[in-house]
Amino acid sequence: MKLDIDEYAHLQSPIHAWQPRYKLIGLGALMFAVAMVETLWLVPVVMGLTALLYGLSRLPWIYWLQRLRYPSFFLLGVILVLPLMSGETVLWQWGPLTLRQEGCWAVVLIVGRFLSIITLSLLLFGTAPFLQTVKAMRSLGLPTTLTDMLLLSYRYLYEIADQLLRMKQAMRLRGFGYAPTRRIPLIPQRRDLQVFASLAGTLLIRSYEQSERVYQAMRLRGYGHACSPLAARDRPRLDSWSAIATGLSLTLAIALVATEYWIGMKA
């Protein structure tokens, strides 16, 4: 399981040179503006804009495809159901299956916004070390407890992934998956579901126990007994490139929101 979201944070590009604190403001504003897009012809505009930013970052496209794989499963149901269930204008019909125009446009809109926001998120977290991004969130006012939870969650995802791999290997060594029984494709057997449920429950309990041990160790070392304000060195001064990039991204975000509002007023 590959979870290194910042493995290309060392590259040299205009997006990498953008200071994390101001990159968080600029890309966050763009994500907010993209989420408000409701007009179909604006979808190619935002997708082209995010593709241009991704190209400027020099991140490999295989990195984008790998990170897109798991979130795309959540969209699969929407893509399969909406064109058949939403709308009244029939484009094609075969027996009980009816393809509807309004559902197709809704899928285009949802997929376009989803891809754009995921790409902007990868630019935000993939072009700077994760620790610097967390410090930037804290410098912008995010509570210390939340930033600590975010950092520890990211850190211990690797531990949970390693535990899951070891448990799956132990299951295979005990013969799981090699039983000579007839299986229906894509339909798991009841015994397999029971094993997967036990696996998930064991992993959850182990994760909870480990979180308790980590928290007790942190408390013994003084965590939570004194306020630790952000050091002055963690608040970098605004350089010229970060000022230009932040200004451009805020301008684009305002332009997108204003265009969407103007189209909505005319409709």
PDB file of C-alpha atoms in Angstrom:
ATOM      1  CA  MET A   1       0.000   0.000   0.000  1.00  0.00           C
ATOM      2  CA  LYS A   2       1.670   3.241  -1.178  1.00  0.00           C
ATOM      3  CA  LEU A   3       0.812   6.241   1.002  1.00  0.00           C
ATOM      4  CA  ASP A   4       3.771   8.622   0.456  1.00  0.00           C
ATOM      5  CA  ILE A   5       1.790  11.662  -0.611  1.00  0.00           C
ATOM      6  CA  ASP A   6       4.847  13.963  -0.502  1.00  0.00           C
ATOM      7  CA  GLU A   7       7.391  11.696  -2.209  1.00  0.00           C
ATOM      8  CA  TYR A   8       7.914  14.316  -4.960  1.00  0.00           C
ATOM      9  CA  ALA A   9       8.170  17.304  -2.603  1.00  0.00           C
ATOM     10  CA  HIS A  10      11.865  17.685  -3.470  1.00  0.00           C
ATOM     11  CA  LEU A  11      11.254  18.613  -7.150  1.00  0.00           C
ATOM     12  CA  GLN A  12      12.010  22.091  -8.509  1.00  0.00           C
ATOM     13  CA  SER A  13       9.003  23.874 -10.024  1.00  0.00           C
ATOM     14  CA  PRO A  14       7.019  27.100  -9.639  1.00  0.00           C
ATOM     15  CA  ILE A  15       4.431  25.247  -7.538  1.00  0.00           C
ATOM     16  CA  HIS A  16       7.142  23.793  -5.281  1.00  0.00           C
ATOM     17  CA  ALA A  17       8.620  27.291  -4.816  1.00  0.00           C
ATOM     18  CA  TRP A  18       5.216  28.583  -3.609  1.00  0.00           C
ATOM     19  CA  GLN A  19       5.400  28.883   0.199  1.00  0.00           C
ATOM     20  CA  PRO A  20       3.040  26.338   1.880  1.00  0.00           C
ATOM     21  CA  ARG A  21       1.259  28.968   3.969  1.00  0.00           C
ATOM     22  CA  TYR A  22       0.235  31.024   0.923  1.00  0.00           C
ATOM     23  CA  LYS A  23      -0.214  27.971  -1.289  1.00  0.00           C
ATOM     24  CA  LEU A  24      -2.802  26.757   1.203  1.00  0.00           C
ATOM     25  CA  ILE A  25      -4.682  30.059   0.838  1.00  0.00           C
ATOM     26  CA  GLY A  26      -4.476  30.191  -2.968  1.00  0.00           C
ATOM     27  CA  LEU A  27      -5.275  26.559  -3.768  1.00  0.00           C
ATOM     28  CA  GLY A  28      -7.895  26.431  -1.005  1.00  0.00           C
ATOM     29  CA  ALA A  29      -9.699  29.385  -2.625  1.00  0.00           C
ATOM     30  CA  LEU A  30      -9.540  27.653  -6.009  1.00  0.00           C
ATOM     31  CA  MET A  31     -10.978  24.436  -4.540  1.00  0.00           C
ATOM     32  CA  PHE A  32     -13.824  26.424  -2.988  1.00  0.00           C
ATOM     33  CA  ALA A  33     -14.525  28.137  -6.343  1.00  0.00           C
ATOM     34  CA  VAL A  34     -14.461  24.827  -8.259  1.00  0.00           C
ATOM     35  CA  ALA A  35     -16.900  23.281  -5.760  1.00  0.00           C
ATOM     36  CA  MET A  36     -19.361  26.131  -6.530  1.00  0.00           C
ATOM     37  CA  VAL A  37     -19.331  25.554 -10.323  1.00  0.00           C
ATOM     38  CA  GLU A  38     -22.797  24.541 -11.565  1.00  0.00           C
ATOM     39  CA  THR A  39     -22.491  25.530 -15.249  1.00  0.00           C
ATOM     40  CA  LEU A  40     -21.446  22.846 -17.713  1.00  0.00           C
ATOM     41  CA  TRP A  41     -19.283  25.006 -19.981  1.00  0.00           C
ATOM     42  CA  LEU A  42     -17.210  26.064 -16.969  1.00  0.00           C
ATOM     43  CA  VAL A  43     -16.203  22.424 -16.370  1.00  0.00           C
ATOM     44  CA  PRO A  44     -13.628  22.341 -19.234  1.00  0.00           C
ATOM     45  CA  VAL A  45     -12.319  25.705 -17.990  1.00  0.00           C
ATOM     46  CA  VAL A  46     -11.612  24.486 -14.442  1.00  0.00           C
ATOM     47  CA  MET A  47     -10.251  21.157 -15.685  1.00  0.00           C
ATOM     48  CA  GLY A  48      -7.923  22.966 -18.093  1.00  0.00           C
ATOM     49  CA  LEU A  49      -6.801  25.298 -15.307  1.00  0.00           C
ATOM     50  CA  THR A  50      -6.021  22.437 -12.919  1.00  0.00           C
ATOM     51  CA  ALA A  51      -4.239  20.496 -15.703  1.00  0.00           C
ATOM     52  CA  LEU A  52      -2.088  23.579 -16.397  1.00  0.00           C
ATOM     53  CA  LEU A  53      -1.188  23.909 -12.712  1.00  0.00           C
ATOM     54  CA  TYR A  54      -0.395  20.200 -12.516  1.00  0.00           C
ATOM     55  CA  GLY A  55       1.855  20.481 -15.571  1.00  0.00           C
ATOM     56  CA  LEU A  56       3.676  23.417 -13.968  1.00  0.00           C
ATOM     57  CA  SER A  57       4.300  21.332 -10.838  1.00  0.00           C
ATOM     58  CA  ARG A  58       6.261  18.693 -12.845  1.00  0.00           C
ATOM     59  CA  LEU A  59       4.662  15.924 -10.803  1.00  0.00           C
ATOM     60  CA  PRO A  60       4.535  12.617 -12.743  1.00  0.00           C
ATOM     61  CA  TRP A  61       1.145  11.726 -14.213  1.00  0.00           C
ATOM     62  CA  ILE A  62       1.509   8.196 -12.820  1.00  0.00           C
ATOM     63  CA  TYR A  63       1.468   9.807  -9.363  1.00  0.00           C
ATOM     64  CA  TRP A  64      -1.889  11.422 -10.235  1.00  0.00           C
ATOM     65  CA  LEU A  65      -3.319   8.139 -11.520  1.00  0.00           C
ATOM     66  CA  GLN A  66      -2.189   6.175  -8.449  1.00  0.00           C
ATOM     67  CA  ARG A  67      -3.769   8.650  -6.011  1.00  0.00           C
ATOM     68  CA  LEU A  68      -6.964   8.841  -8.063  1.00  0.00           C
ATOM     69  CA  ARG A  69      -7.607   5.098  -7.987  1.00  0.00           C
ATOM     70  CA  TYR A  70      -9.136   4.698  -4.512  1.00  0.00           C
ATOM     71  CA  PRO A  71     -11.302   7.885  -4.401  1.00  0.00           C
ATOM     72  CA  SER A  72     -12.699   6.965  -7.831  1.00  0.00           C
ATOM     73  CA  PHE A  73     -14.486   3.951  -6.344  1.00  0.00           C
ATOM     74  CA  PHE A  74     -16.827   6.368  -4.534  1.00  0.00           C
ATOM     75  CA  LEU A  75     -17.782   7.937  -7.878  1.00  0.00           C
ATOM     76  CA  LEU A  76     -18.408   4.666  -9.652  1.00  0.00           C
ATOM     77  CA  GLY A  77     -21.917   4.289  -8.237  1.00  0.00           C
ATOM     78  CA  VAL A  78     -22.841   7.844  -9.264  1.00  0.00           C
ATOM     79  CA  ILE A  79     -21.549   7.316 -12.811  1.00  0.00           C
ATOM     80  CA  LEU A  80     -23.450   4.055 -13.200  1.00  0.00           C
ATOM     81  CA  VAL A  81     -26.753   5.141 -11.641  1.00  0.00           C
ATOM     82  CA  LEU A  82     -27.317   8.837 -12.460  1.00  0.00           C
ATOM     83  CA  PRO A  83     -27.607   8.556 -16.310  1.00  0.00           C
ATOM     84  CA  LEU A  84     -30.230   5.819 -15.868  1.00  0.00           C
ATOM     85  CA  MET A  85     -32.245   7.342 -13.022  1.00  0.00           C
ATOM     86  CA  SER A  86     -32.073  11.165 -13.226  1.00  0.00           C
ATOM     87  CA  GLY A  87     -33.924  13.363 -15.752  1.00  0.00           C
ATOM     88  CA  GLU A  88     -36.821  13.130 -18.196  1.00  0.00           C
ATOM     89  CA  THR A  89     -35.202  13.552 -21.656  1.00  0.00           C
ATOM     90  CA  VAL A  90     -34.602  10.070 -23.087  1.00  0.00           C
ATOM     91  CA  LEU A  91     -31.489   9.678 -25.258  1.00  0.00           C
ATOM     92  CA  TRP A  92     -31.489   5.907 -25.698  1.00  0.00           C
ATOM     93  CA  GLN A  93     -33.580   3.018 -24.494  1.00  0.00           C
ATOM     94  CA  TRP A  94     -33.082  -0.722 -24.504  1.00  0.00           C
ATOM     95  CA  GLY A  95     -35.656  -2.743 -22.588  1.00  0.00           C
ATOM     96  CA  PRO A  96     -35.801  -1.498 -18.971  1.00  0.00           C
ATOM     97  CA  LEU A  97     -32.575   0.517 -19.427  1.00  0.00           C
ATOM     98  CA  THR A  98     -33.102   4.203 -20.284  1.00  0.00           C
ATOM     99  CA  LEU A  99     -30.286   6.702 -20.783  1.00  0.00           C
ATOM    100  CA  ARG A 100     -31.364  10.208 -19.758  1.00  0.00           C
ATOM    101  CA  GLN A 101     -29.776  13.505 -20.861  1.00  0.00           C
ATOM    102  CA  GLU A 102     -30.032  15.317 -17.521  1.00  0.00           C
ATOM    103  CA  GLY A 103     -28.295  12.433 -15.736  1.00  0.00           C
ATOM    104  CA  CYS A 104     -25.446  12.452 -18.288  1.00  0.00           C
ATOM    105  CA  TRP A 105     -24.880  16.208 -17.786  1.00  0.00           C
ATOM    106  CA  ALA A 106     -24.936  15.729 -14.006  1.00  0.00           C
ATOM    107  CA  VAL A 107     -22.270  13.035 -14.300  1.00  0.00           C
ATOM    108  CA  VAL A 108     -20.074  15.351 -16.426  1.00  0.00           C
ATOM    109  CA  LEU A 109     -20.438  18.119 -13.833  1.00  0.00           C
ATOM    110  CA  ILE A 110     -19.706  15.876 -10.817  1.00  0.00           C
ATOM    111  CA  VAL A 111     -16.751  14.110 -12.443  1.00  0.00           C
ATOM    112  CA  GLY A 112     -15.241  17.415 -13.654  1.00  0.00           C
ATOM    113  CA  ARG A 113     -15.411  19.015 -10.209  1.00  0.00           C
ATOM    114  CA  PHE A 114     -14.168  15.830  -8.538  1.00  0.00           C
ATOM    115  CA  LEU A 115     -11.104  15.530 -10.783  1.00  0.00           C
ATOM    116  CA  SER A 116     -10.277  19.234 -10.424  1.00  0.00           C
ATOM    117  CA  ILE A 117     -10.523  19.246  -6.611  1.00  0.00           C
ATOM    118  CA  ILE A 118      -8.517  16.018  -6.275  1.00  0.00           C
ATOM    119  CA  THR A 119      -5.815  17.458  -8.558  1.00  0.00           C
ATOM    120  CA  LEU A 120      -5.632  20.692  -6.541  1.00  0.00           C
ATOM    121  CA  SER A 121      -5.412  18.651  -3.321  1.00  0.00           C
ATOM    122  CA  LEU A 122      -2.501  16.656  -4.744  1.00  0.00           C
ATOM    123  CA  LEU A 123      -0.777  19.915  -5.711  1.00  0.00           C
ATOM    124  CA  LEU A 124      -1.259  21.213  -2.173  1.00  0.00           C
ATOM    125  CA  PHE A 125       0.023  18.128  -0.327  1.00  0.00           C
ATOM    126  CA  GLY A 126       2.381  16.732  -2.974  1.00  0.00           C
ATOM    127  CA  THR A 127       4.593  19.754  -3.651  1.00  0.00           C
ATOM    128  CA  ALA A 128       5.759  20.410  -0.081  1.00  0.00           C
ATOM    129  CA  PRO A 129       6.799  18.200   2.852  1.00  0.00           C
ATOM    130  CA  PHE A 130       3.722  17.145   4.806  1.00  0.00           C
ATOM    131  CA  LEU A 131       5.155  18.551   8.040  1.00  0.00           C
ATOM    132  CA  GLN A 132       5.522  22.029   6.477  1.00  0.00           C
ATOM    133  CA  THR A 133       1.933  21.888   5.201  1.00  0.00           C
ATOM    134  CA  VAL A 134       0.699  21.015   8.702  1.00  0.00           C
ATOM    135  CA  LYS A 135       2.733  23.914  10.141  1.00  0.00           C
ATOM    136  CA  ALA A 136       1.150  26.205   7.533  1.00  0.00           C
ATOM    137  CA  MET A 137      -2.325  25.093   8.644  1.00  0.00           C
ATOM    138  CA  ARG A 138      -1.392  25.835  12.255  1.00  0.00           C
ATOM    139  CA  SER A 139       0.006  29.259  11.362  1.00  0.00           C
ATOM    140  CA  LEU A 140      -3.331  30.087   9.696  1.00  0.00           C
ATOM    141  CA  GLY A 141      -5.217  29.419  12.926  1.00  0.00           C
ATOM    142  CA  LEU A 142      -6.107  25.721  12.812  1.00  0.00           C
ATOM    143  CA  PRO A 143      -6.182  24.439  16.425  1.00  0.00           C
ATOM    144  CA  THR A 144      -3.073  22.638  17.636  1.00  0.00           C
ATOM    145  CA  THR A 145      -5.057  19.539  18.594  1.00  0.00           C
ATOM    146  CA  LEU A 146      -6.362  19.133  15.041  1.00  0.00           C
ATOM    147  CA  THR A 147      -2.931  19.592  13.432  1.00  0.00           C
ATOM    148  CA  ASP A 148      -1.405  17.074  15.865  1.00  0.00           C
ATOM    149  CA  MET A 149      -4.174  14.568  15.089  1.00  0.00           C
ATOM    150  CA  LEU A 150      -3.643  15.115  11.346  1.00  0.00           C
ATOM    151  CA  LEU A 151       0.118  14.567  11.652  1.00  0.00           C
ATOM    152  CA  LEU A 152      -0.221  11.471  13.852  1.00  0.00           C
ATOM    153  CA  SER A 153      -2.928   9.998  11.609  1.00  0.00           C
ATOM    154  CA  TYR A 154      -0.677  10.406   8.580  1.00  0.00           C
ATOM    155  CA  ARG A 155       2.262   8.909  10.486  1.00  0.00           C
ATOM    156  CA  TYR A 156       0.390   5.835  11.750  1.00  0.00           C
ATOM    157  CA  LEU A 157      -1.367   5.046   8.472  1.00  0.00           C
ATOM    158  CA  TYR A 158       1.872   3.296   7.529  1.00  0.00           C
ATOM    159  CA  GLU A 159       1.816   1.253  10.746  1.00  0.00           C
ATOM    160  CA  ILE A 160      -1.786   0.185  10.143  1.00  0.00           C
ATOM    161  CA  ALA A 161      -0.961  -0.692   6.523  1.00  0.00           C
ATOM    162  CA  ASP A 162       1.963  -2.856   7.675  1.00  0.00           C
ATOM    163  CA  GLN A 163      -0.244  -4.608  10.242  1.00  0.00           C
ATOM    164  CA  LEU A 164      -2.870  -5.272   7.567  1.00  0.00           C
ATOM    165  CA  LEU A 165      -0.269  -6.781   5.226  1.00  0.00           C
ATOM    166  CA  ARG A 166       1.058  -9.054   7.972  1.00  0.00           C
ATOM    167  CA  MET A 167      -2.443 -10.213   8.906  1.00  0.00           C
ATOM    168  CA  LYS A 168      -3.349 -10.931   5.264  1.00  0.00           C
ATOM    169  CA  GLN A 169      -0.131 -12.894   4.831  1.00  0.00           C
ATOM    170  CA  ALA A 170      -0.911 -14.922   7.962  1.00  0.00           C
ATOM    171  CA  MET A 171      -4.392 -15.662   6.559  1.00  0.00           C
ATOM    172  CA  ARG A 172      -2.941 -16.892   3.273  1.00  0.00           C
ATOM    173  CA  LEU A 173      -0.403 -19.095   5.102  1.00  0.00           C
ATOM    174  CA  ARG A 174      -3.318 -20.703   6.950  1.00  0.00           C
ATOM    175  CA  GLY A 175      -5.015 -21.519   3.652  1.00  0.00           C
ATOM    176  CA  PHE A 176      -7.479 -18.650   3.251  1.00  0.00           C
ATOM    177  CA  GLY A 177      -8.475 -18.252  -0.391  1.00  0.00           C
ATOM    178  CA  TYR A 178      -7.249 -21.686  -1.488  1.00  0.00           C
ATOM    179  CA  ALA A 179     -10.289 -23.763  -0.493  1.00  0.00           C
ATOM    180  CA  PRO A 180     -11.492 -25.959  -3.427  1.00  0.00           C
ATOM    181  CA  THR A 181     -15.057 -24.611  -3.309  1.00  0.00           C
ATOM    182  CA  ARG A 182     -17.143 -23.239  -6.138  1.00  0.00           C
ATOM    183  CA  ARG A 183     -17.313 -19.457  -6.074  1.00  0.00           C
ATOM    184  CA  ILE A 184     -19.697 -17.126  -7.878  1.00  0.00           C
ATOM    185  CA  PRO A 185     -17.711 -14.293  -9.561  1.00  0.00           C
ATOM    186  CA  LEU A 186     -17.842 -10.934  -7.683  1.00  0.00           C
ATOM    187  CA  ILE A 187     -20.029 -12.441  -4.913  1.00  0.00           C
ATOM    188  CA  PRO A 188     -18.078 -13.306  -1.712  1.00  0.00           C
ATOM    189  CA  GLN A 189     -19.070 -16.318   0.322  1.00  0.00           C
ATOM    190  CA  ARG A 190     -20.551 -15.972   3.801  1.00  0.00           C
ATOM    191  CA  ARG A 191     -17.475 -17.550   5.405  1.00  0.00           C
ATOM    192  CA  ASP A 192     -15.208 -15.059   3.598  1.00  0.00           C
ATOM    193  CA  LEU A 193     -17.333 -12.150   4.847  1.00  0.00           C
ATOM    194  CA  GLN A 194     -16.996 -13.449   8.415  1.00  0.00           C
ATOM    195  CA  VAL A 195     -13.206 -13.639   8.020  1.00  0.00           C
ATOM    196  CA  PHE A 196     -13.038 -10.091   6.579  1.00  0.00           C
ATOM    197  CA  ALA A 197     -15.222  -8.787   9.419  1.00  0.00           C
ATOM    198  CA  SER A 198     -12.920 -10.440  11.981  1.00  0.00           C
ATOM    199  CA  LEU A 199      -9.907  -8.945  10.203  1.00  0.00           C
ATOM    200  CA  ALA A 200     -11.405  -5.450  10.264  1.00  0.00           C
ATOM    201  CA  GLY A 201     -12.398  -5.779  13.930  1.00  0.00           C
ATOM    202  CA  THR A 202      -8.943  -7.011  14.969  1.00  0.00           C
ATOM    203  CA  LEU A 203      -7.264  -4.205  13.048  1.00  0.00           C
ATOM    204  CA  LEU A 204      -9.567  -1.633  14.667  1.00  0.00           C
ATOM    205  CA  ILE A 205      -8.858  -2.915  18.191  1.00  0.00           C
ATOM    206  CA  ARG A 206      -5.097  -3.021  17.602  1.00  0.00           C
ATOM    207  CA  SER A 207      -5.164   0.527  16.215  1.00  0.00           C
ATOM    208  CA  TYR A 208      -7.115   1.755  19.231  1.00  0.00           C
ATOM    209  CA  GLU A 209      -4.716   0.083  21.660  1.00  0.00           C
ATOM    210  CA  GLN A 210      -1.713   1.545  19.830  1.00  0.00           C
ATOM    211  CA  SER A 211      -3.238   5.026  19.893  1.00  0.00           C
ATOM    212  CA  GLU A 212      -3.685   4.691  23.672  1.00  0.00           C
ATOM    213  CA  ARG A 213      -0.026   3.685  24.099  1.00  0.00           C
ATOM    214  CA  VAL A 214       1.186   6.565  21.914  1.00  0.00           C
ATOM    215  CA  TYR A 215      -0.959   9.080  23.800  1.00  0.00           C
ATOM    216  CA  GLN A 216       0.283   7.837  27.198  1.00  0.00           C
ATOM    217  CA  ALA A 217       3.894   8.055  25.978  1.00  0.00           C
ATOM    218  CA  MET A 218       3.305  11.625  24.768  1.00  0.00           C
ATOM    219  CA  ARG A 219       1.692  12.586  28.105  1.00  0.00           C
ATOM    220  CA  LEU A 220       4.689  11.187  30.009  1.00  0.00           C
ATOM    221  CA  ARG A 221       6.956  13.402  27.891  1.00  0.00           C
ATOM    222  CA  GLY A 222       4.951  16.508  28.779  1.00  0.00           C
ATOM    223  CA  TYR A 223       2.484  16.779  25.907  1.00  0.00           C
ATOM    224  CA  GLY A 224      -0.490  18.959  26.811  1.00  0.00           C
ATOM    225  CA  HIS A 225       1.011  20.431  29.989  1.00  0.00           C
ATOM    226  CA  ALA A 226       2.245  23.641  28.370  1.00  0.00           C
ATOM    227  CA  CYS A 227       1.162  25.767  25.456  1.00  0.00           C
ATOM    228  CA  SER A 228       3.672  25.616  22.610  1.00  0.00           C
ATOM    229  CA  PRO A 229       3.147  28.615  20.368  1.00  0.00           C
ATOM    230  CA  LEU A 230       4.358  28.449  16.799  1.00  0.00           C
ATOM    231  CA  ALA A 231       7.959  29.532  16.538  1.00  0.00           C
ATOM    232  CA  ALA A 232       8.708  32.743  14.670  1.00  0.00           C
ATOM    233  CA  ARG A 233      10.945  30.878  12.240  1.00  0.00           C
ATOM    234  CA  ASP A 234       7.921  28.820  11.135  1.00  0.00           C
ATOM    235  CA  ARG A 235       6.203  31.970   9.844  1.00  0.00           C
ATOM    236  CA  PRO A 236       8.137  32.818   6.660  1.00  0.00           C
ATOM    237  CA  ARG A 237       7.934  36.234   5.111  1.00  0.00           C
ATOM    238  CA  LEU A 238       5.976  36.595   1.920  1.00  0.00           C
ATOM    239  CA  ASP A 239       8.350  36.480  -1.060  1.00  0.00           C
ATOM    240  CA  SER A 240       7.569  37.991  -4.443  1.00  0.00           C
ATOM    241  CA  TRP A 241       6.726  34.723  -6.244  1.00  0.00           C
ATOM    242  CA  SER A 242       4.383  33.555  -3.473  1.00  0.00           C
ATOM    243  CA  ALA A 243       2.656  36.965  -3.501  1.00  0.00           C
ATOM    244  CA  ILE A 244       2.147  36.786  -7.297  1.00  0.00           C
ATOM    245  CA  ALA A 245       0.939  33.165  -7.215  1.00  0.00           C
ATOM    246  CA  THR A 246      -1.450  33.823  -4.328  1.00  0.00           C
ATOM    247  CA  GLY A 247      -2.816  36.954  -6.012  1.00  0.00           C
ATOM    248  CA  LEU A 248      -3.384  35.138  -9.321  1.00  0.00           C
ATOM    249  CA  SER A 249      -5.102  32.174  -7.680  1.00  0.00           C
ATOM    250  CA  LEU A 250      -7.369  34.434  -5.606  1.00  0.00           C
ATOM    251  CA  THR A 251      -8.230  36.450  -8.734  1.00  0.00           C
ATOM    252  CA  LEU A 252      -9.083  33.270 -10.663  1.00  0.00           C
ATOM    253  CA  ALA A 253     -11.201  31.986  -7.777  1.00  0.00           C
ATOM    254  CA  ILE A 254     -13.130  35.266  -7.547  1.00  0.00           C
ATOM    255  CA  ALA A 255     -13.587  35.300 -11.347  1.00  0.00           C
ATOM    256  CA  LEU A 256     -15.014  31.761 -11.299  1.00  0.00           C
ATOM    257  CA  VAL A 257     -17.451  32.561  -8.492  1.00  0.00           C
ATOM    258  CA  ALA A 258     -18.498  35.865 -10.147  1.00  0.00           C
ATOM    259  CA  THR A 259     -19.027  34.150 -13.522  1.00  0.00           C
ATOM    260  CA  GLU A 260     -21.128  31.434 -11.924  1.00  0.00           C
ATOM    261  CA  TYR A 261     -23.193  34.048 -10.062  1.00  0.00           C
ATOM    262  CA  TRP A 262     -23.657  36.130 -13.246  1.00  0.00           C
ATOM    263  CA  ILE A 263     -24.819  33.078 -15.231  1.00  0.00           C
ATOM    264  CA  GLY A 264     -27.191  32.175 -12.423  1.00  0.00           C
ATOM    265  CA  MET A 265     -28.686  35.695 -12.457  1.00  0.00           C
ATOM    266  CA  LYS A 266     -29.245  35.560 -16.243  1.00  0.00           C
ATOM    267  CA  ALA A 267     -30.840  32.097 -16.164  1.00  0.00           C
TER     268      ALA A 267
END
